[in-house]
Amino acid sequence: MIEFPGGFLWGAATSAYQVEGNNIHSDWWQWEKSGKLKFQSGKACLHYELYKEDFNLAKSLHHNAHRISIEWSRIEPAIGQFNEKEIDHYKQVILELRRNNIEPIVTLHHFTNPAWFTESGGWLDKKCTSHFIKYVEKLLYAFGDKVKYWITINEPFIYSYYSYIEGTWPPQVKSFSKAKKVLNNLALTHIKTYRLIHEYYKANRLGLPLVSIAKNMQAFMPCIPSLKNILAAYLRDRIYNHNMLAYFCRKRTLDFIGVNYYSRSLVEVGGLSLKNILLDTCQNSHSKLLKNSLGWDIYPEGLFKILCGLKCFGLPVLITENGICTEDDNLRWSFIHDHLYNINLAVRQGVKVMGYIYWSLIDNFEWDKGFGPRFGLVEVDYATLKRKVRESAYKYSQVCKTNKLD
């Protein structure tokens, strides 16, 4: 039996667009309706209406924290027009978590944007940061005193890659230079949002908030331990996992590090160009590891390596996402167990881990993959919207309850 630090945060996550349903003012919704995306989110899990039921499930599973996101397009459906009813809705969502003794972890941007924002240039527009700041100000005045933990931007690298390099997400652009500009604007937006939140808390004597981003990280491993593969894996870890965090640390705009970890990347460099060094992966099915239903390697040891690598920043770490899509619930529990074991190993190596947030509480709309991937601790029957707690959720709940892992 191994024990986790006192005050550890245990819980799961949801993101507004993936679970709420009927986010009609979002850029994703507009793209879905235009036929440019294969799947449509529709009513999703109807979490917008059923959030109390879902939070009751979280409470029954002994969660003491829950990560949510705010759907910006509900708050500001048209430029400069703020919907007070929707602002109050999210205030009630946060209060409901508080009533259940669950700590809210609030994400301000989780991939989706108001349609008007995207149509005006989105994260390429020179006014993008000022638009976002006005939205955040509204939320702070409404319920800033009810929240301690804030995530400004979820996975900025992932957003810029799928929206502006691969072009599978709105606005479906393929341009490296535009992707870089978007990433720079997201970084600037985080910095200004961080400072805004801290200024608000200081001015209103609310104590110190804890603000970060949720940074997607991969364990980069050489497929064959050749010099070029080892070098490429090292460079990718520095560039992809560390560079943005280092920049924010220099700007003093991180209170902790939010880590989203799912899998590893097996590096197999085919040539010596910069593109080869930074992007080539194994194409020969050399990996013999178990995989999730999307074909991602299950590699818990990678989380240990990533956490130990973050010690250089001297900041506490919160696992803001870690999860598996699978129809095999025994595999889900094995995944959770083995990742928790590796987190505990990192704690014993001196990493200050604050908590673990599983992705996700309920099955949901998995972006361009539709409703096929099943990540939830709680199964959702999409025909009836009935929830059914999986056995893995009960096993995880014992860890949440006891703060110990067998």
C-alpha angles and dihedrals in degrees: 000000000000125000132217126218120281115267091027115168113233124184150088139265143236132183120218101234093044096055112017102068131209098049089163097169095056125107089233091056091050091049091049092051092047091059093243092119125056098222133047123214095208111161090347105187094329088236088152087073100026100046093115090056091048093049090048087056090050090051092049088053090055096248113162096185137038131187116218134169132220118232103229092197090063092050095046109019091167127025110281093359111113121193108222092190091059092045088054090048091060090044088057090048090055092044090051090056089049091050088055091049090247118141111232117226105194123206115199099194123026104170099289129098136187109272091238090055093053092044090054092054102283115214091354093062117100090228095053096104095047090050091052094047091055089052092050092048090058091053094047093053091047102047110349090122090059096057132068102167120060131180109195101189129013114221101333092187092053092048094050093044099050095037101040109019108030091026098211095121128057128315084028098212126155110207128122092200092052091046089054092049091049090051091050091050092048089051092050089047092053091051094050093043091050091053093045092053093048092047091050093050092046093048091049095041093238097145123243120325121210111231131180145133125256103244118199109221134187131195104238109209128178110242092210114017096242120145094251093048092049091048092047092049090050093049093048091051090052096044102035103032104029115023099077092043090050090051093051091047090054088051089046092233103130124082092178137351118257111208126198108190129174112143151343132264117227107218118215112163115208099184142005101252119115089250090055093047094050103035115023117112135178111287097178102077092245092152113099095181124120113264138208121241091274091056097254117148116250104228114158092171088067091067090055090052093047093049093049089049090056094060088090090072094057093220132124116256130222120194096225095177135014123146151124135237109216142132088220106085092188087060089050092056092044089052092051094044095050094046091049089050090054091047089054090050089054091049088054088052090058102265110146101227113181100188152319125255114188120214108257141011093193136014109269150171105297099204114244089002092064122206097325101094111077111207099152130120080207120051118227121207099212092200095057101014089229116154124225122186112230122225090244088061091057091049091049089048090062089058090048091049099046101028085227136107123211 
